[in-house]
Structure formats: structure tokens, C-alpha cells
Amino acid sequence: MPKAIYTEIALPEIVIQANALAVRLGFPLMPEGRPVGHKGPPSACIPQVGKLLQVLASGKPKGRIGEQGTGAGVGTAWLASGLRNDARLISVEINPTLATAVTELFKDYPNVEIKIGDCNEVMSPDQPYDLLFVDAMPRGKLLDPSNWDSLVDLIKIGGQIVMDDLTPVEQWLPEWNDIVDAKREFAFTNHRVAGVEVRTTQTTSALIITRIK
Ligand SMILES: C[S@@+](CC[C@H](N)C(=O)[O-])C[C@H]1O[C@@H](n2cnc3c(N)ncnc32)[C@H](O)[C@@H]1O
């Protein structure tokens, strides 16, 4: 048998608390990942994505780390668990009920700030990020090619964007074959970034995207 640490993801205490908050708020957790073709409401990031966020955050000592779409604070908690050496985390949520509840969850974390509002208005290229989890359901207008520069300008050169909830192409439903996938277009055809897709479960993947220009 492989050792348990090769397969199990230990949840930090703040992630356990965020999961409990999500249950109280009725915010879906779906820890196995969204099934292929699932059309339900937004859900929290799965532990595999959370671990990825934690590890990337821990590589940004003194960094400025952001999250678009706080939800119930699960992704926020994973990012917070990776903060090093005075790194700061700013998460923006448009739903005031969620934002207020997550602010309370992080009241003893001086390096974590939850802002209420539209991330497209609250986040500014004047204060760019070292790491940004783009998770406010970014498929529509935000990822239109006309908006790519605005999104890229939110991160420093060498900084990274993470997007999750992709379906690996070999698992696509037949009717998807001709679609243009906005997240992959942004990651793989945009000359200002270098992107890679990483498998998070058998049926889900995520993108890590580094700003190069
Ligand atoms: C997928 S959930 C976020 C999950 C969270 N990042 C996590 O990992 O647990 C998407 C969230 O984005 C919020 N949202 C949608 N549009 C937004 C916007 N323009 N600005 C800020 N938040 C937004 C929704 O209210 C929802 O809570």
C-alpha cells in the first residue's frame, strides 16, 4: 500500500472552519469535484485545488495575493494557510452575506482582508498581485479577449493566475467538441502569459498561468 501521505490531503484548521461555515451558509462544497457537465450553483474549491493554492502562496513571501470570488472562504482559507513572511491576502466577494460571514471567520488574521464588491471594480492594476485565484465565474465577459490585458495587468510580471473547474478535454461531452473554451484560450493563446493545465482529479483540472510580458 502506498503511504497515506502520498494520497491524502490534510486540511489545515482554518480550512476545516471554512468548510463548516460553507455548510452553515448552504454554500456547496462538492469535495469530489463538479461532475462532468454539472450546471449547479458555484461551489467551493476542492482540496486538490486548495493544496495547489497553498503551495503557490507559500512561494510568495511578502507577496500580495488575491482571490476573485470569496464564496464561503474555503479557497481563502487554503491561500491563508500558505501565507509567508508578511504576505497579504485580499479576497473580493460580491455577495454581502458571504463576504460578512467570511470576514468574521478571518477576524484574527490581520494579513487577510475580505472586500465586498465587484472584483472587476475593486481590484486595480495600480496594486498588482503576485498570485491571483480567478474564481468569480470568469467564463463570460471577463475572459473575452478584449479584457485579457485588464486581467493580465492585475498581476506582476512573474506573478501567477490560477483558474479551476476545467474538464479534461478527453472527458468532454460530444456536444462540446466545437466549443471555444475561454479559460484555455486565455492561458494558451495569449502572448503575455505562459499557461499549463494540471490534473486535479480524474475528471477535473486547473490552469496555472504566469505573466511573462
Ligand atoms: C466559485 S465561487 C468561489 C469559491 C471560492 N473561491 C472557493 O474556492 O471556495 C464564486 C463566487 O464568486 C462570487 N462572484 C461572482 N461574481 C463576482 C464579482 N464580479 N466580484 C466578486 N465576486 C463575485 C459569487 O458570489 C461566488 O460566491
GROMACS .gro file of C-alpha atoms and ligand atoms in nm:
model
  240
    1MET     CA    1   0.000   0.000   0.000
    2PRO     CA    2   0.135   0.349  -0.077
    3LYS     CA    3   0.184   0.559   0.236
    4ALA     CA    4  -0.123   0.765   0.329
    5ILE     CA    5   0.065   1.095   0.286
    6TYR     CA    6   0.109   1.011  -0.084
    7THR     CA    7  -0.265   1.033  -0.141
    8GLU     CA    8  -0.434   1.212   0.148
    9ILE     CA    9  -0.464   1.588   0.174
   10ALA     CA   10  -0.458   1.710   0.534
   11LEU     CA   11  -0.692   2.003   0.585
   12PRO     CA   12  -0.549   2.296   0.785
   13GLU     CA   13  -0.765   2.403   1.082
   14ILE     CA   14  -0.882   2.722   0.908
   15VAL     CA   15  -0.997   2.517   0.606
   16ILE     CA   16  -1.196   2.288   0.837
   17GLN     CA   17  -1.358   2.601   0.984
   18ALA     CA   18  -1.432   2.739   0.635
   19ASN     CA   19  -1.589   2.407   0.533
   20ALA     CA   20  -1.813   2.425   0.841
   21LEU     CA   21  -1.908   2.783   0.751
   22ALA     CA   22  -1.993   2.671   0.396
   23VAL     CA   23  -2.226   2.404   0.537
   24ARG     CA   24  -2.392   2.663   0.766
   25LEU     CA   25  -2.438   2.905   0.474
   26GLY     CA   26  -2.562   2.635   0.236
   27PHE     CA   27  -2.268   2.701   0.003
   28PRO     CA   28  -2.193   2.379  -0.195
   29LEU     CA   29  -1.864   2.203  -0.111
   30MET     CA   30  -1.859   1.917  -0.367
   31PRO     CA   31  -1.518   1.787  -0.247
   32GLU     CA   32  -1.504   1.520  -0.520
   33GLY     CA   33  -1.517   1.793  -0.786
   34ARG     CA   34  -1.802   1.900  -1.009
   35PRO     CA   35  -1.924   1.609  -1.223
   36VAL     CA   36  -1.869   1.648  -1.597
   37GLY     CA   37  -2.141   1.873  -1.738
   38HIS     CA   38  -2.264   1.982  -1.393
   39LYS     CA   39  -2.465   2.304  -1.414
   40GLY     CA   40  -2.535   2.378  -1.046
   41PRO     CA   41  -2.454   2.693  -0.848
   42PRO     CA   42  -2.093   2.789  -0.772
   43SER     CA   43  -1.911   2.567  -0.525
   44ALA     CA   44  -1.601   2.584  -0.305
   45CYS     CA   45  -1.263   2.478  -0.441
   46ILE     CA   46  -1.183   2.111  -0.389
   47PRO     CA   47  -0.895   2.004  -0.157
   48GLN     CA   48  -0.665   1.929  -0.452
   49VAL     CA   49  -0.704   2.287  -0.579
   50GLY     CA   50  -0.676   2.419  -0.225
   51LYS     CA   51  -0.345   2.242  -0.178
   52LEU     CA   52  -0.223   2.388  -0.507
   53LEU     CA   53  -0.322   2.736  -0.386
   54GLN     CA   54  -0.150   2.682  -0.051
   55VAL     CA   55   0.175   2.570  -0.217
   56LEU     CA   56   0.177   2.856  -0.468
   57ALA     CA   57   0.101   3.110  -0.192
   58SER     CA   58   0.385   2.975   0.019
   59GLY     CA   59   0.618   3.057  -0.271
   60LYS     CA   60   0.534   3.428  -0.244
   61PRO     CA   61   0.696   3.552   0.080
   62LYS     CA   62   0.594   3.914   0.145
   63GLY     CA   63   0.367   3.874  -0.157
   64ARG     CA   64   0.036   4.031  -0.244
   65ILE     CA   65  -0.212   3.753  -0.301
   66GLY     CA   66  -0.567   3.792  -0.430
   67GLU     CA   67  -0.885   3.596  -0.484
   68GLN     CA   68  -1.178   3.693  -0.705
   69GLY     CA   69  -1.491   3.536  -0.557
   70THR     CA   70  -1.456   3.450  -0.187
   71GLY     CA   71  -1.762   3.227  -0.168
   72ALA     CA   72  -1.773   3.076   0.182
   73GLY     CA   73  -1.400   3.128   0.231
   74VAL     CA   74  -1.267   2.780   0.151
   75GLY     CA   75  -1.018   2.894  -0.116
   76THR     CA   76  -0.938   3.194   0.105
   77ALA     CA   77  -0.855   2.957   0.390
   78TRP     CA   78  -0.622   2.746   0.175
   79LEU     CA   79  -0.445   3.059   0.050
   80ALA     CA   80  -0.424   3.197   0.405
   81SER     CA   81  -0.266   2.871   0.522
   82GLY     CA   82   0.020   2.931   0.278
   83LEU     CA   83   0.096   3.297   0.360
   84ARG     CA   84   0.463   3.351   0.448
   85ASN     CA   85   0.666   3.640   0.585
   86ASP     CA   86   0.410   3.917   0.597
   87ALA     CA   87   0.242   3.818   0.271
   88ARG     CA   88  -0.108   3.968   0.244
   89LEU     CA   89  -0.430   3.819   0.107
   90ILE     CA   90  -0.717   4.024  -0.035
   91SER     CA   91  -1.033   3.838  -0.136
   92VAL     CA   92  -1.328   4.009  -0.306
   93GLU     CA   93  -1.687   3.885  -0.290
   94ILE     CA   94  -1.991   4.049  -0.447
   95ASN     CA   95  -2.244   3.881  -0.216
   96PRO     CA   96  -2.253   4.083   0.110
   97THR     CA   97  -2.390   3.792   0.317
   98LEU     CA   98  -2.098   3.570   0.218
   99ALA     CA   99  -1.842   3.849   0.250
  100THR     CA  100  -1.963   3.943   0.600
  101ALA     CA  101  -1.957   3.581   0.721
  102VAL     CA  102  -1.607   3.521   0.586
  103THR     CA  103  -1.481   3.849   0.734
  104GLU     CA  104  -1.589   3.715   1.073
  105LEU     CA  105  -1.409   3.384   1.003
  106PHE     CA  106  -1.080   3.569   0.946
  107LYS     CA  107  -1.117   3.829   1.223
  108ASP     CA  108  -0.798   3.705   1.393
  109TYR     CA  109  -0.596   3.704   1.069
  110PRO     CA  110  -0.451   4.055   1.027
  111ASN     CA  111  -0.297   3.961   0.691
  112VAL     CA  112  -0.631   3.858   0.539
  113GLU     CA  113  -0.879   4.116   0.413
  114ILE     CA  114  -1.223   4.042   0.266
  115LYS     CA  115  -1.364   4.319   0.049
  116ILE     CA  116  -1.730   4.346  -0.052
  117GLY     CA  117  -1.788   4.439  -0.414
  118ASP     CA  118  -1.736   4.356  -0.778
  119CYS     CA  119  -1.379   4.231  -0.816
  120ASN     CA  120  -1.362   4.400  -1.158
  121GLU     CA  121  -1.405   4.734  -0.984
  122VAL     CA  122  -1.233   4.667  -0.651
  123MET     CA  123  -0.910   4.520  -0.790
  124SER     CA  124  -0.678   4.765  -0.961
  125PRO     CA  125  -0.366   4.729  -1.178
  126ASP     CA  126  -0.215   5.004  -0.959
  127GLN     CA  127  -0.175   4.739  -0.690
  128PRO     CA  128  -0.087   4.422  -0.884
  129TYR     CA  129  -0.079   4.075  -0.733
  130ASP     CA  130   0.191   3.809  -0.709
  131LEU     CA  131  -0.076   3.537  -0.714
  132LEU     CA  132  -0.443   3.568  -0.809
  133PHE     CA  133  -0.710   3.297  -0.783
  134VAL     CA  134  -0.960   3.398  -1.055
  135ASP     CA  135  -1.274   3.226  -0.929
  136ALA     CA  136  -1.568   3.465  -0.974
  137MET     CA  137  -1.719   3.252  -1.251
  138PRO     CA  138  -1.490   3.406  -1.512
  139ARG     CA  139  -1.617   3.245  -1.831
  140GLY     CA  140  -1.820   3.532  -1.974
  141LYS     CA  141  -1.723   3.892  -2.032
  142LEU     CA  142  -1.410   3.883  -1.814
  143LEU     CA  143  -1.239   3.630  -2.039
  144ASP     CA  144  -1.337   3.792  -2.366
  145PRO     CA  145  -1.009   3.862  -2.550
  146SER     CA  146  -1.086   4.235  -2.529
  147ASN     CA  147  -1.048   4.202  -2.149
  148TRP     CA  148  -0.735   3.988  -2.141
  149ASP     CA  149  -0.500   4.283  -2.090
  150SER     CA  150  -0.705   4.413  -1.797
  151LEU     CA  151  -0.680   4.075  -1.626
  152VAL     CA  152  -0.309   4.031  -1.703
  153ASP     CA  153  -0.237   4.381  -1.572
  154LEU     CA  154  -0.373   4.275  -1.232
  155ILE     CA  155  -0.065   4.058  -1.178
  156LYS     CA  156   0.305   4.139  -1.172
  157ILE     CA  157   0.539   4.002  -1.436
  158GLY     CA  158   0.635   3.662  -1.297
  159GLY     CA  159   0.314   3.651  -1.097
  160GLN     CA  160   0.056   3.379  -1.144
  161ILE     CA  161  -0.314   3.331  -1.202
  162VAL     CA  162  -0.495   3.011  -1.104
  163MET     CA  163  -0.828   2.901  -1.253
  164ASP     CA  164  -1.006   2.578  -1.165
  165ASP     CA  165  -1.314   2.376  -1.259
  166LEU     CA  166  -1.197   2.272  -1.605
  167THR     CA  167  -1.298   1.939  -1.755
  168PRO     CA  168  -1.004   1.748  -1.913
  169VAL     CA  169  -1.061   1.752  -2.289
  170GLU     CA  170  -1.074   1.373  -2.322
  171GLN     CA  171  -1.376   1.376  -2.088
  172TRP     CA  172  -1.568   1.639  -2.285
  173LEU     CA  173  -1.921   1.552  -2.385
  174PRO     CA  174  -1.961   1.504  -2.763
  175GLU     CA  175  -2.167   1.823  -2.796
  176TRP     CA  176  -1.876   2.029  -2.657
  177ASN     CA  177  -1.629   1.934  -2.929
  178ASP     CA  178  -1.661   2.259  -3.121
  179ILE     CA  179  -1.678   2.500  -2.830
  180VAL     CA  180  -1.415   2.765  -2.767
  181ASP     CA  181  -1.307   2.730  -2.407
  182ALA     CA  182  -1.249   3.081  -2.269
  183LYS     CA  183  -1.013   2.973  -1.989
  184ARG     CA  184  -0.789   2.764  -2.216
  185GLU     CA  185  -0.793   3.036  -2.483
  186PHE     CA  186  -0.668   3.286  -2.224
  187ALA     CA  187  -0.399   3.051  -2.097
  188PHE     CA  188  -0.274   2.905  -2.423
  189THR     CA  189  -0.315   3.173  -2.693
  190ASN     CA  190  -0.241   3.493  -2.502
  191HIS     CA  191   0.115   3.604  -2.581
  192ARG     CA  192   0.150   3.782  -2.244
  193VAL     CA  193   0.122   3.461  -2.041
  194ALA     CA  194   0.253   3.105  -2.022
  195GLY     CA  195  -0.008   2.858  -1.907
  196VAL     CA  196  -0.019   2.493  -1.808
  197GLU     CA  197  -0.312   2.264  -1.731
  198VAL     CA  198  -0.270   2.037  -1.431
  199ARG     CA  199  -0.497   1.749  -1.343
  200THR     CA  200  -0.662   1.789  -1.003
  201THR     CA  201  -0.883   1.475  -1.005
  202GLN     CA  202  -0.964   1.221  -1.274
  203THR     CA  203  -1.243   1.447  -1.401
  204THR     CA  204  -1.121   1.799  -1.316
  205SER     CA  205  -0.820   2.015  -1.395
  206ALA     CA  206  -0.686   2.362  -1.323
  207LEU     CA  207  -0.470   2.618  -1.500
  208ILE     CA  208  -0.155   2.783  -1.367
  209ILE     CA  209  -0.080   3.091  -1.575
  210THR     CA  210   0.236   3.303  -1.536
  211ARG     CA  211   0.255   3.659  -1.666
  212ILE     CA  212   0.562   3.685  -1.890
  213LYS     CA  213   0.503   4.028  -2.053
  214LIG     C1  214  -1.687   2.952  -0.735
  214LIG     S1  215  -1.744   3.060  -0.609
  214LIG     C2  216  -1.598   3.099  -0.520
  214LIG     C3  217  -1.543   2.985  -0.441
  214LIG     C4  218  -1.420   3.020  -0.359
  214LIG     N1  219  -1.322   3.092  -0.437
  214LIG     C5  220  -1.358   2.893  -0.306
  214LIG     O1  221  -1.257   2.850  -0.362
  214LIG     O2  222  -1.409   2.836  -0.211
  214LIG     C6  223  -1.769   3.210  -0.698
  214LIG     C7  224  -1.804   3.328  -0.608
  214LIG     O3  225  -1.783   3.448  -0.685
  214LIG     C8  226  -1.876   3.543  -0.645
  214LIG     N2  227  -1.881   3.644  -0.754
  214LIG     C9  228  -1.946   3.637  -0.874
  214LIG     N3  229  -1.920   3.748  -0.948
  214LIG    C10  230  -1.838   3.826  -0.873
  214LIG    C11  231  -1.775   3.951  -0.895
  214LIG     N4  232  -1.793   4.018  -1.011
  214LIG     N5  233  -1.696   4.003  -0.799
  214LIG    C12  234  -1.678   3.935  -0.682
  214LIG     N6  235  -1.734   3.815  -0.655
  214LIG    C13  236  -1.813   3.760  -0.749
  214LIG    C14  237  -2.003   3.463  -0.625
  214LIG     O4  238  -2.094   3.531  -0.539
  214LIG    C15  239  -1.947   3.334  -0.562
  214LIG     O5  240  -1.950   3.342  -0.420
   0.00000   0.00000   0.00000
